[in-house]
Coordinates of C-alpha atoms and ligand atoms in Angstrom, one line a residue:
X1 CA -6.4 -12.7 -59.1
X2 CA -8.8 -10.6 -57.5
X3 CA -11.6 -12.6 -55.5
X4 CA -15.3 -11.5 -54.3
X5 CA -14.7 -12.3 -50.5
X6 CA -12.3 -13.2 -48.0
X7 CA -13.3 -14.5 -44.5
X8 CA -10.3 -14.7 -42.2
X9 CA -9.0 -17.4 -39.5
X10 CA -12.2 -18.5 -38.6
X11 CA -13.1 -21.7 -37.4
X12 CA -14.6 -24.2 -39.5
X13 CA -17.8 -26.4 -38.6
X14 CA -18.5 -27.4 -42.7
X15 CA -22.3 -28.7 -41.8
X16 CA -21.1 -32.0 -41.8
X17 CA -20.8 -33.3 -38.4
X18 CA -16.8 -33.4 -38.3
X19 CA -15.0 -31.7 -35.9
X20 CA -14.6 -28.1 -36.8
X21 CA -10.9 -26.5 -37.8
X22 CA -9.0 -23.2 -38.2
X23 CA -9.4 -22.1 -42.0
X24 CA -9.8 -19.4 -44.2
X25 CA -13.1 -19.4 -46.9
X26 CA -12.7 -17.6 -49.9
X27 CA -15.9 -17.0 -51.9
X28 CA -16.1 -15.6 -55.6
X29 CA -19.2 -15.4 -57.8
X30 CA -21.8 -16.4 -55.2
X31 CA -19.2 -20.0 -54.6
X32 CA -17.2 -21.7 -52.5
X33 CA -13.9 -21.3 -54.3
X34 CA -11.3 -21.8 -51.7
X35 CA -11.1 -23.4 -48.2
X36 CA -7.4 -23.6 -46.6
X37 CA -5.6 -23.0 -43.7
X38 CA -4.8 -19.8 -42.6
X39 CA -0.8 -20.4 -40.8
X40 CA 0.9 -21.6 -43.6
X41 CA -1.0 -20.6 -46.9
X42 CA -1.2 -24.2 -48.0
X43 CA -3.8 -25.1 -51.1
X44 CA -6.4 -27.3 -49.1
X45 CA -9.2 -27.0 -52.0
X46 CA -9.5 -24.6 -55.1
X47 CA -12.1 -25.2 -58.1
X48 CA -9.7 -22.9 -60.4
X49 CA -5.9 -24.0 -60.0
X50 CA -5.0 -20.5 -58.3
X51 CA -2.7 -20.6 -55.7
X52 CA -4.8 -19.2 -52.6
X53 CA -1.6 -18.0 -51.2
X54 CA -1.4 -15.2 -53.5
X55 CA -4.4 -13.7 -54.1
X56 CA -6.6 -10.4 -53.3
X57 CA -10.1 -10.0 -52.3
X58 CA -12.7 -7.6 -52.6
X59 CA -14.1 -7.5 -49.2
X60 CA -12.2 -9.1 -46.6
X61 CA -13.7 -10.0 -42.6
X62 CA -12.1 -11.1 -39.8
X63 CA -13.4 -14.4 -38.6
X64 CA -11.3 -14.6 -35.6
X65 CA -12.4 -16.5 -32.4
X66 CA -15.2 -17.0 -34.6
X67 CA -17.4 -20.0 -36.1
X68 CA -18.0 -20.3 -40.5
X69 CA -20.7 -22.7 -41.1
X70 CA -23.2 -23.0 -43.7
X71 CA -26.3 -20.5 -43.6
X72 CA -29.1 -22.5 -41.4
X73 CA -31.8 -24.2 -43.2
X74 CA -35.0 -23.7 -41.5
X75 CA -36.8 -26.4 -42.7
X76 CA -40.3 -25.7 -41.3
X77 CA -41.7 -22.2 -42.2
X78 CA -44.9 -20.5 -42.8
X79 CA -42.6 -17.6 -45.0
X80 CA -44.5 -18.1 -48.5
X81 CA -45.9 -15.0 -48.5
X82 CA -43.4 -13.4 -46.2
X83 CA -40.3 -13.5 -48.6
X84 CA -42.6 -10.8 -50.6
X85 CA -44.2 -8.5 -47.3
X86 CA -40.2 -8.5 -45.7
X87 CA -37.7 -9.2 -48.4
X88 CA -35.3 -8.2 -45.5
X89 CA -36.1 -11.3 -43.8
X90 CA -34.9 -9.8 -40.9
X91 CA -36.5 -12.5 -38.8
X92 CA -34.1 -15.6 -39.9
X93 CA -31.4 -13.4 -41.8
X94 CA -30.5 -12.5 -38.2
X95 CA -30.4 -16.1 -37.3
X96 CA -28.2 -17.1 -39.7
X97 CA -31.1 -19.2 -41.6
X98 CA -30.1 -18.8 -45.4
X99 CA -32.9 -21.2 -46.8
X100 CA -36.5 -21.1 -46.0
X101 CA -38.8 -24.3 -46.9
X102 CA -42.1 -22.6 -46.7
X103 CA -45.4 -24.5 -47.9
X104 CA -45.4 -26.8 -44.1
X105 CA -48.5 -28.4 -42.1
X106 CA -50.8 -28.3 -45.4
X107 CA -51.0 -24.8 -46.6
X108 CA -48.8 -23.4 -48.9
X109 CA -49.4 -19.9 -50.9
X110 CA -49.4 -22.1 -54.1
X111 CA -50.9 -23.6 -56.2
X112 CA -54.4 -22.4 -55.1
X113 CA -57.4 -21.4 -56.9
X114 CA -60.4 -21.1 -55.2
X115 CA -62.5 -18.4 -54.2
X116 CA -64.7 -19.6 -51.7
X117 CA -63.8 -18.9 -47.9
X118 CA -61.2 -20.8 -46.6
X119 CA -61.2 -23.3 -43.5
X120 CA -59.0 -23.3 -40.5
X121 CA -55.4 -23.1 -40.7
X122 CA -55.5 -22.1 -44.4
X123 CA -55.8 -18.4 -42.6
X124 CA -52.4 -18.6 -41.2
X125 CA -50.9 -17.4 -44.6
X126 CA -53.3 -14.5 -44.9
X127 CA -56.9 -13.7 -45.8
X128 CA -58.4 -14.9 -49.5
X129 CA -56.5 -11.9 -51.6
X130 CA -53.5 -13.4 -50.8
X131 CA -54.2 -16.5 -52.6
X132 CA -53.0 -15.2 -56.0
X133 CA -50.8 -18.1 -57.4
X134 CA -52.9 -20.5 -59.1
X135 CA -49.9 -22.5 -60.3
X136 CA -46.5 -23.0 -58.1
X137 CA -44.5 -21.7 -61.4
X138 CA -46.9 -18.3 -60.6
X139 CA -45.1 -18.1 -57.6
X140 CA -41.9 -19.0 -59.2
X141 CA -41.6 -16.7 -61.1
X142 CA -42.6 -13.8 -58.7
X143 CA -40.0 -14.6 -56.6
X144 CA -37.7 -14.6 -59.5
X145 CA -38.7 -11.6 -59.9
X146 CA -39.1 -9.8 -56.3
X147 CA -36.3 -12.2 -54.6
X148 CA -35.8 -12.0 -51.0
X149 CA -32.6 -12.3 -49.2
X150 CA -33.1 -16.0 -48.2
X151 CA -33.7 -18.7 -50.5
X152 CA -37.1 -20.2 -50.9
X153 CA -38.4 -23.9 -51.4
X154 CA -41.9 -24.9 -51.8
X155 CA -43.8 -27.9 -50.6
X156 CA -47.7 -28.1 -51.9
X157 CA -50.1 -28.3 -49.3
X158 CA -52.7 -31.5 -49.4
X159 CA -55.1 -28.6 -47.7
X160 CA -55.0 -26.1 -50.9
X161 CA -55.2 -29.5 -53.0
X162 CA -58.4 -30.5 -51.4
X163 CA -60.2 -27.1 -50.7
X164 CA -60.1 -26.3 -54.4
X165 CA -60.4 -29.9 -55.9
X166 CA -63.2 -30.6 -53.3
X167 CA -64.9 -27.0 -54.0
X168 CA -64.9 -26.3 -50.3
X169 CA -66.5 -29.3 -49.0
X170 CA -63.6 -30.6 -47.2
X171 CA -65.4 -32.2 -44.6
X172 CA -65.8 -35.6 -45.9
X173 CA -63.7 -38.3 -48.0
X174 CA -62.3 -37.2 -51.3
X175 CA -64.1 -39.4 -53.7
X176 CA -62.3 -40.9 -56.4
X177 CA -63.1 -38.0 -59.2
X178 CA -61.5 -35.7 -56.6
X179 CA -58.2 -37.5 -55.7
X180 CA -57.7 -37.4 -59.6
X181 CA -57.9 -33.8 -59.4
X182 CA -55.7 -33.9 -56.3
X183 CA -52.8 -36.0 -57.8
X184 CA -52.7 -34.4 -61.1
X185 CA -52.2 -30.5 -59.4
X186 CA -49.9 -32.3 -57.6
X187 CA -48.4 -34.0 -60.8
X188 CA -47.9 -30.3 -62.3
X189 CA -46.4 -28.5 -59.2
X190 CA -43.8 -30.9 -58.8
X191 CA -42.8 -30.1 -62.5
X192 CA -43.3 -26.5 -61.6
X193 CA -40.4 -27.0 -59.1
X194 CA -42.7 -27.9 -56.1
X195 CA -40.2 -29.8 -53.7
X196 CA -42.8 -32.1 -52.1
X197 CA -46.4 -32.7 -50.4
X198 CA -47.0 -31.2 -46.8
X199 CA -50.2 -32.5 -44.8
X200 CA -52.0 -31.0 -41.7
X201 CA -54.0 -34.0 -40.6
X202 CA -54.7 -32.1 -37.4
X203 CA -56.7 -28.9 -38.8
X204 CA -60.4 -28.8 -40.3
X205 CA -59.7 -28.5 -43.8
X206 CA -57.4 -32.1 -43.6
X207 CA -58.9 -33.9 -40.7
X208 CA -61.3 -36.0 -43.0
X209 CA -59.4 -37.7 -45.0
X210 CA -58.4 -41.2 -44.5
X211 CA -54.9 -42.5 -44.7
X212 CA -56.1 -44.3 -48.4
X213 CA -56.3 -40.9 -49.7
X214 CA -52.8 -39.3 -48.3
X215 CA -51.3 -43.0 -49.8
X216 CA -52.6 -41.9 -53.1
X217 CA -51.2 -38.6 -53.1
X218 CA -47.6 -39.5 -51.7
X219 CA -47.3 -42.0 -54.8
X220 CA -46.5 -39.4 -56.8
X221 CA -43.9 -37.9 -55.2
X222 CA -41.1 -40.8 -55.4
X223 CA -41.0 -40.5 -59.3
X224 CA -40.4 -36.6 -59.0
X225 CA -38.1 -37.2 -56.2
X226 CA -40.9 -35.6 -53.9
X227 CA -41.3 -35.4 -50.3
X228 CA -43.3 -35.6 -48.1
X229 CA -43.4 -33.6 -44.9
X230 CA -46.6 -34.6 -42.3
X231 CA -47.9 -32.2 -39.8
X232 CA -49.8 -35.8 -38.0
X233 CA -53.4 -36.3 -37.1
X234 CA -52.6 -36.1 -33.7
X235 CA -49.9 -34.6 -31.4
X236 CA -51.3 -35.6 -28.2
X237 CA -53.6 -38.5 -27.4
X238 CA -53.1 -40.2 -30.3
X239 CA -49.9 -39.4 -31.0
X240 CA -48.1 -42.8 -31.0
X241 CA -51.1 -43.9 -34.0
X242 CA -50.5 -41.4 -35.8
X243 CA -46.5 -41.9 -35.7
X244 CA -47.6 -45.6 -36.9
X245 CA -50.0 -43.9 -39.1
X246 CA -47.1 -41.7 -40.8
X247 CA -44.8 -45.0 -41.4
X248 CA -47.5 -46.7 -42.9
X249 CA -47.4 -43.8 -45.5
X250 CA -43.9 -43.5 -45.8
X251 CA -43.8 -47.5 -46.2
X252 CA -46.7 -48.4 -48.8
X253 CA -45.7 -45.5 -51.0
X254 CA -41.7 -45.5 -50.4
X255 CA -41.5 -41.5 -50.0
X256 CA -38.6 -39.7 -48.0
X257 CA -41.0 -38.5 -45.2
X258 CA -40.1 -35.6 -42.3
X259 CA -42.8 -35.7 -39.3
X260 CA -43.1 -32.1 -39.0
X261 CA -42.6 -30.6 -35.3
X262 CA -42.4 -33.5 -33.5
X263 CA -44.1 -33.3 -30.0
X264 CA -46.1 -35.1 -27.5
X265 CA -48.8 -32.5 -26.3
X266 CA -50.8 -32.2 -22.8
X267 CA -49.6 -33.6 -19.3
X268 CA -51.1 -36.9 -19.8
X269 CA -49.2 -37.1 -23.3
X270 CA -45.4 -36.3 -21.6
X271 CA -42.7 -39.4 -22.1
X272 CA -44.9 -40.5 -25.1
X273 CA -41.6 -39.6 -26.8
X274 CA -39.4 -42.4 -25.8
X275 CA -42.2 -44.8 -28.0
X276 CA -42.6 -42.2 -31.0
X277 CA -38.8 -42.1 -31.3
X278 CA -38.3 -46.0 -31.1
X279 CA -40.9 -46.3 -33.7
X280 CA -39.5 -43.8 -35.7
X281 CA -35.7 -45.5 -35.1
X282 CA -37.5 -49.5 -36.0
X283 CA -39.2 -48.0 -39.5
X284 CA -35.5 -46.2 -40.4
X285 CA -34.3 -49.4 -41.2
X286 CA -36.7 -49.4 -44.2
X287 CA -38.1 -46.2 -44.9
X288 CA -36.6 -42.9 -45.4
X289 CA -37.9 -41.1 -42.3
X290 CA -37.0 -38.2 -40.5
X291 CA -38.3 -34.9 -38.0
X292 CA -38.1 -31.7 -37.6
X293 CA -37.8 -29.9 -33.9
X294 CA -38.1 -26.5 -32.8
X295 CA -36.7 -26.2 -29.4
X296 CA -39.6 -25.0 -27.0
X297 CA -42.3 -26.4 -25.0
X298 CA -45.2 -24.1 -26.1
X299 CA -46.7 -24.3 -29.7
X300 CA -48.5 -21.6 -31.8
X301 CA -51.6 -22.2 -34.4
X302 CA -54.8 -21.2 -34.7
X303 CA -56.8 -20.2 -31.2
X304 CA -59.1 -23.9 -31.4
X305 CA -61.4 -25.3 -28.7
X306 CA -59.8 -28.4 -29.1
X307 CA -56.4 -27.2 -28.8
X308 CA -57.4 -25.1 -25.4
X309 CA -58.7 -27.9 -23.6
X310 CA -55.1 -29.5 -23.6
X311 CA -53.1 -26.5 -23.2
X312 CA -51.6 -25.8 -19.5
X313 CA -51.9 -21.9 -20.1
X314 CA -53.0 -19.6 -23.2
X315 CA -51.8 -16.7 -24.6
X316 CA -53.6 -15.1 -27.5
X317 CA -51.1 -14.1 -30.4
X318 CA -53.9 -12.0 -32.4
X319 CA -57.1 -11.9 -33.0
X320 CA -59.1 -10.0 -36.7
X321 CA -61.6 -8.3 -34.0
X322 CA -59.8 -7.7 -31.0
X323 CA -56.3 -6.3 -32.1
X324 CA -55.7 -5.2 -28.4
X325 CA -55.8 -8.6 -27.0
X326 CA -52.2 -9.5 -28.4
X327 CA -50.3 -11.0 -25.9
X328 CA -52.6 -11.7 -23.4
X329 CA -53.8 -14.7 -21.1
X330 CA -57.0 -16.3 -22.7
X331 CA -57.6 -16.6 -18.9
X332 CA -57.4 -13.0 -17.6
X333 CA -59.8 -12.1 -21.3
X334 CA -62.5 -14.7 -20.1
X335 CA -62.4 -12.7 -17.4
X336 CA -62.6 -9.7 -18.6
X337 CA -65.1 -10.7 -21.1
X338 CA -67.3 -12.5 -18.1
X339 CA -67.6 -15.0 -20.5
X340 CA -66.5 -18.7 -20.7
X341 CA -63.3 -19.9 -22.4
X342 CA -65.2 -21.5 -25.2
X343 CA -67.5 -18.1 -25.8
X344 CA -64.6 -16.2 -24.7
X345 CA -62.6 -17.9 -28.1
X346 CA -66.0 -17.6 -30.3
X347 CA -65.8 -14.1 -29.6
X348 CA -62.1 -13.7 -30.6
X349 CA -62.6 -15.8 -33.5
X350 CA -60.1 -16.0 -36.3
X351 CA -57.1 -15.6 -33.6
X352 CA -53.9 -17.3 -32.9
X353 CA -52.8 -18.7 -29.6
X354 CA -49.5 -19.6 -27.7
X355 CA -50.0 -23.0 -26.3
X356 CA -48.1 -24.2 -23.1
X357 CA -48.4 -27.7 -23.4
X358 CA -44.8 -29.6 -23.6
X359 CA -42.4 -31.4 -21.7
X360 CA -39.0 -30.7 -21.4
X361 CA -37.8 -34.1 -21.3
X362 CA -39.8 -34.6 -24.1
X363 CA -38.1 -32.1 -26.0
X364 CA -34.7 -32.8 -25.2
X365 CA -34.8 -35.9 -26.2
X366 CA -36.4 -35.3 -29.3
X367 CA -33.8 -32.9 -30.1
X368 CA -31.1 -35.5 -29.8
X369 CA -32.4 -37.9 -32.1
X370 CA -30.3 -38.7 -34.8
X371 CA -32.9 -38.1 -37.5
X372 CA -34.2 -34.6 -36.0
X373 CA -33.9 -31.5 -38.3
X374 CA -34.1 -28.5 -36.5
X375 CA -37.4 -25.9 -38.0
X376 CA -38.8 -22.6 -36.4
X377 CA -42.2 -23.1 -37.5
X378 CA -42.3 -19.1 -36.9
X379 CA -45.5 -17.5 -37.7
X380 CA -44.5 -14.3 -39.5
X381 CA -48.1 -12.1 -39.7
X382 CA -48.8 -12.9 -35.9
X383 CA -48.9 -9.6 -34.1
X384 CA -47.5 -11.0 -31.0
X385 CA -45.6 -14.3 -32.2
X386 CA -44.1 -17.2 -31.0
X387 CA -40.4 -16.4 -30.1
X388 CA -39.4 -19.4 -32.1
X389 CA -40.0 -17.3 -35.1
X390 CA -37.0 -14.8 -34.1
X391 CA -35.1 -17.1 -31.9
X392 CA -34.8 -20.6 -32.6
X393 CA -31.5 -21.0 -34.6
X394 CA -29.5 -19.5 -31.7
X395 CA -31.7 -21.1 -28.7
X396 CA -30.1 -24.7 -30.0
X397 CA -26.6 -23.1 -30.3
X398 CA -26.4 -21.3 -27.4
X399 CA -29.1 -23.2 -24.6
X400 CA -29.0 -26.4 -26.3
X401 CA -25.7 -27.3 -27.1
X402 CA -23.3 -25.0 -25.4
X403 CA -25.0 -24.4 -21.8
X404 CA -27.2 -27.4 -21.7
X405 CA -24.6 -29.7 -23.6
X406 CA -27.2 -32.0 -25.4
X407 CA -24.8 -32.2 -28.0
X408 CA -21.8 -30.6 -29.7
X409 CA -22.0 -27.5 -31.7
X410 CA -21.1 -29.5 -34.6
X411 CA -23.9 -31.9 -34.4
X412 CA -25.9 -29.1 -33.8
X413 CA -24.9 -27.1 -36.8
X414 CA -25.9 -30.3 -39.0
X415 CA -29.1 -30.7 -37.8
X416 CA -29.5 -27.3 -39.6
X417 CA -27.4 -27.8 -42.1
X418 CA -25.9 -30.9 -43.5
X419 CA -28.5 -32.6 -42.6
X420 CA -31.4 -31.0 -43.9
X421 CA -30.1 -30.1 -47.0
X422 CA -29.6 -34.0 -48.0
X423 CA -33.0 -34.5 -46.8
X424 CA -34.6 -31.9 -48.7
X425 CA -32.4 -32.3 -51.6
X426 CA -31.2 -29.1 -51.7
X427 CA -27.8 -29.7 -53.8
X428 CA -25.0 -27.9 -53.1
X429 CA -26.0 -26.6 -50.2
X430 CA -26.0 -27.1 -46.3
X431 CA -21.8 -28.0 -46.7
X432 CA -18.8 -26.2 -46.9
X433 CA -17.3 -27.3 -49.6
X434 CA -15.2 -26.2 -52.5
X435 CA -17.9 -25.5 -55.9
X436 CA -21.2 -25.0 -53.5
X437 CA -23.0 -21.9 -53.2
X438 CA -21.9 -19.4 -50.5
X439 CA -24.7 -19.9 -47.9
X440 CA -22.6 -18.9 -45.1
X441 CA -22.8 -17.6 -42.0
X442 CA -20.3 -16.0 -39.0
X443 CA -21.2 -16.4 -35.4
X444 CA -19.6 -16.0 -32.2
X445 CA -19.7 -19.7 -30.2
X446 CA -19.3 -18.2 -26.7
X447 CA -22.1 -15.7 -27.2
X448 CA -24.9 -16.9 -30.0
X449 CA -28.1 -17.2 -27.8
X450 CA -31.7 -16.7 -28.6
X451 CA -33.4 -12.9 -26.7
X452 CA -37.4 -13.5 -27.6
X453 CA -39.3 -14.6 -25.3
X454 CA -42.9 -14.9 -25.1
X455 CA -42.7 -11.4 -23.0
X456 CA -41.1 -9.8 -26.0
X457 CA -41.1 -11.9 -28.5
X458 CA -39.8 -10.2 -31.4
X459 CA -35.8 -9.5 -30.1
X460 CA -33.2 -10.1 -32.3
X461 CA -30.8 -12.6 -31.3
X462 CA -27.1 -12.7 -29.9
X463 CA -23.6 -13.3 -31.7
X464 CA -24.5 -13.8 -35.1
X465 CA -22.3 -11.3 -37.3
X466 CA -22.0 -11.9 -40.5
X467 CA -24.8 -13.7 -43.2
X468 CA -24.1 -14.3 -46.9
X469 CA -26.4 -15.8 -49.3
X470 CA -25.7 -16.7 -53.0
X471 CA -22.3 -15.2 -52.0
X472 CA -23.9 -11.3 -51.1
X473 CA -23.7 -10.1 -47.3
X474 CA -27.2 -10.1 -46.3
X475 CA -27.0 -9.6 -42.3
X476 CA -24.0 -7.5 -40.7
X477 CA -23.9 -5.3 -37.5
X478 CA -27.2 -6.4 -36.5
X479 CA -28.4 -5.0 -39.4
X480 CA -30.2 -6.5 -42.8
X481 CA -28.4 -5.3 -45.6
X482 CA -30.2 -4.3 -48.9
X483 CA -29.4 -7.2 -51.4
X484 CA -31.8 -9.7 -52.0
X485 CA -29.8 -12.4 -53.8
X486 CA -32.5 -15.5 -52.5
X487 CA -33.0 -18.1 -55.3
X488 CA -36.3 -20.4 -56.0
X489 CA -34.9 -23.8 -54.6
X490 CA -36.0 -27.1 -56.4
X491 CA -35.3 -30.6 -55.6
X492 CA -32.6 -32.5 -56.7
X493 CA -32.4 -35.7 -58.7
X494 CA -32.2 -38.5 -56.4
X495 CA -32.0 -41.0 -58.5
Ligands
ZN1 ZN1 -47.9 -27.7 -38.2

C-alpha cells in the first residue's frame, strides 16, 4: 500500500492538552490515517486495517527533534478579503495557522449590500468596491472557487447587518422594522454556512445600539448552532460593564459566546483583569463563554480621537492621504504638521494606528486563563501592521511558554488548537486523530519564536518547517508552496 505522506519520529502534541509522545503520522487523501510509534512499528490507530508497519509513502519528512501538532487556528482575523488578494497566505501559513475565522469585531466581507459610504471600522476590510458579496453563499462560493491555502470560516458582522438594514443611519436604535431585517439576513447567512454573529460595540457604525437589540440578534444563533463572538462596548473604562454586559447576552439568549481580544486598556484600566476574568470564571458555570488573546500590549484599529486620548504612545499604520507617514509616531507628525493631535489625526483621516496601551500583567494573565483562545487579530492591508499579524502563533510558543513558562507547550498548542476548534465547531479539526483532516504542522520547540516587531513588522517567523492543509504541503523552507487546498468551514451540529 502506497500512502500520500509520511512524517517521521516526531513528537506528538495531538491539540489536546495531553502530554506529547514520540510517533509517526501518516496522512493519505487529505486524512489522518495512521498515528503509531516509530521504535517498534506497532498499530496504534489505522482507519483502513493496514498494517502501518509495512507500508510506503509518497513523500516522506523527517520529524526528528521535532514537534507534529494540528495546524493553528487563528480564531480572530480580519482575512475575508485576504484569502483572495494573497492566496499564499504567507502571513499565517508561515505560522503554522491552518484555519482562519475571518468576519471578527462586526465587519465581515459578507453578506453586505449597500452602497452608501461606510462608517468607521467597516474600512478596515477595504474601500466600498470591495463589498461585492451580497449573500455569505456569494462568498462561498468564490472561495470555492479561488481557494486559498488556509481554510476559511465566516462570522456575519452585526455592523454590515445594520449599515444596510438601517440604510446608513446607524447612529441611533434599530427600530423594530429594522431588527426584522437584521435577524432574518442573519437567518439566511447561517444557512449559507455563516458560522456565527460578531459585534463591534466599540466602533461608530455599532456603538448605538442597546443591549435589547444585540439580545435579539444572538437568539437566532442557538437553533443554527451559531456563535457569537463580541468585540465589547468598552475595553477600557468600562470594561468590567461591558464583560457583565457580554454575560447578560450570552445568558438571556443561551449562545456559545467568545469575548474577542480580551484587554483592559489605558494606565488607569491595568489589573482590571483579575475582575473581568472572575466574572468570566462565575458566568462559566452557566453559560458557554470563552476569549480570545493575542499576546501583546499594543492594539491596532482605526486612528480614533477617542482611542488616542488613552493610548501611552501612537504609531500611525497608514493613512489614504499621507502614504509616507507609515510607521511613524503621531507625536513626531503633530510636530511636523505644527498642528494638534486632534487636527493632526483629521488631517490623516481614514488611517490606522498602533496603540501602546496594555499591561503586561494584564496580559499574562489573561493568557493563562483556562477559557482563552489564542487570535492574531492581524490587519492584512495595513502598510505598516501590527506585528501580531506575522508573529503571534510563534510569540506564545516561543516567549510565552518556553522562555517565559506561563504554561506548557501543550497547553499552549490547545489554546490554538483543541480548543478552539470545539469552540467554533470546526469538526474534525484542531486534533490529531485517526479519520480528521491533515491540518498539521512541523515546528522546532527549541527555536519557534516570533521576528516582527513594530520596527519591522512584517518578518517571518522562526522554526516552523513544515505546514499541511487538507493533507497538501503549504509552507516548507520558509517558503509558501503553490497549492491552495483551503476549504469553506461551516459549523457543526451541536446538538
Ligand atoms: Zn476588534
Amino acid at each position: 500500500m502506497e500512502y500520500d505522506i509520511h512524517l517521521k519520529n516526531g513528537e506528538i502534541i495531538d491539540g489536546t492538552g495531553a502530554p506529547k509522545f514520540k510517533s509517526d503520522v501518516v496522512i493519505h487523501k487529505g486524512k489522518i490515517i495512521g498515528i503509531f510509534p516509530p521504535e517498534n512499528g506497532d498499530v496504534r490507530n489505522v482507519s483502513d486495517n493496514h498494517f502501518l508497519s509495512s507500508f510506503t509513502a509518497k513523500h516522506t519528512f523527517n520529524a526528528d527533534g521535532k514537534i507534529i501538532s494540528p495546524g493553528f487556528i487563528d480564531v480572530h482575523t480580519h482575512d475575508d478579503d485576504n484569502v483572495f488578494l494573497d492566496p499564499s497566505m504567507s502571513s499565517k501559513v508561515s505560522q503554522g495557522v491552518t484555519t482562519c475565522i475571518a468576519g471578527n469585531c462586526g465587519i465581515s466581507l459578507a453578506p453586505f449590500s449597500y452602497n452608501g459610504e461606510v462608517p468607521a471600522p467597516i474600512a478596515l476590510l477595504g474601500k466600498s468596491d470591495v463589498f461585492r458579496f451580497p449573500r455569505v453563499k456569494d462568498y462561498k462560493n468564490h472561495f470555492n472557487n479561488n481557494p486559498s491555502s488556509v481554510n476559511v470560516a465566516l462570522l456575519t458582522g452585526h455592523s454590515m447587518l445594520r449599515v444596510e438594514a438601517m440604510n446608513g443611519e446607524f447612529d441611533r436604535p434599530a427600530n423594530s422594522t429594522e431588527i426584522k431585517k437584521m435577524v432574518d439576513n442573519l437567518q439566511i447567512a447561517l444557512e449559507d454556512g455563516s458560522i456565527g454573529l460578531s459585534t463591534g460595540l466599540a466602533y461608530p457604525a455599532a456603538n448605538a445600539a442597546p443591549t435589547s437589540e444585540i439580545i435579539e440578534l444572538a437568539k437566532v444563533l442557538p437553533p443554527q448552532n451559531g456563535i457569537f463572538t463580541t468585540h465589547m462596548r468598552n475595553e477600557a473604562i468600562d470594561v468590567i460593564k461591558s464583560v457583565q454586559e457580554t454575560i447578560e447576552i450570552s445568558s438571556s439568549s443561551n449562545v456559545r459566546t467568545v469575548i474577542s481580544h480580551h484587554k483592559c486598556a489605558g494606565r488607569e484600566n491595568w489589573g482590571k483583569s483579575e475582575k473581568t476574568l472572575q466574572l468570566i470564571e462565575e458566568a462559566k458555570k452557566n453559560n458557554c463563554l470563552d476569549l480570545d488573546c493575542y499576546p501583546y500590549t499594543a492594539s491596532s484599529t482605526m486612528l480614533l480621537k477617542s482611542f488616542v486620548k488613552r493610548a501611552d504612545k501612537v504609531l500611525v499604520t497608514w493613512s489614504d492621504k499621507y502614504s509616507d507617514v507609515s510607521g511613524q509616531d503621531l507625536n513626531d507628525l503633530a510636530k511636523k504638521f505644527n498642528l494638534n493631535i486632534d487636527d493632526t489625526i483629521d488631517k490623516l483621516y481614514p488611517a490606522g494606528a498602533i496603540y501602546f496601551q496594555m499591561d503586561d500583567q494584564d496580559l499574562n494573565r489573561i493568557l493563562q486563563f483556562p477559557g482563552t483562545m489564542i487570535g492574531s487579530d492581524g490587519i492584512p492591508g495595513d502598510r505598516h501592521p501590527h506585528p501580531r499579524l506575522w508573529g503571534t502563533f510563534p510569540r506564545v510558543l516561543g516567549k510565552y511558554s518556553r522562555e517565559m513558562k506561563l504554561f506548557p507547550l501543550e497547553e499552549a498548542v490547545y489554546k490554538m488548537t483543541g480548543k478552539s476548534a470545539s469552540v467554533f465547531g470546526l469538526e474534525s479539526r484542531g486534533v490529531i486523530e485517526v479519520g480528521n483532516y491533515a491540518d498539521l504542522v512541523v515546528f522546532n520547540p527549541k527555536t519557534v519564536n516570533d521576528n516582527a516587531s513594530y520596527q519591522s513588522p512584517k518578518l517571518r517567523s522562526e522554526g516552523i518547517e513544515n505546514v499541511f492543509v487538507n493533507g497538501m504541503l503549504v509552507w516548507e523552507n520558509d517558503k509558501p508552496t503553490s497549492n491552495r487546498p483551503g476549504k469553506f468551514l461551516s459549523g457543526k451540529n451541536f446538538s
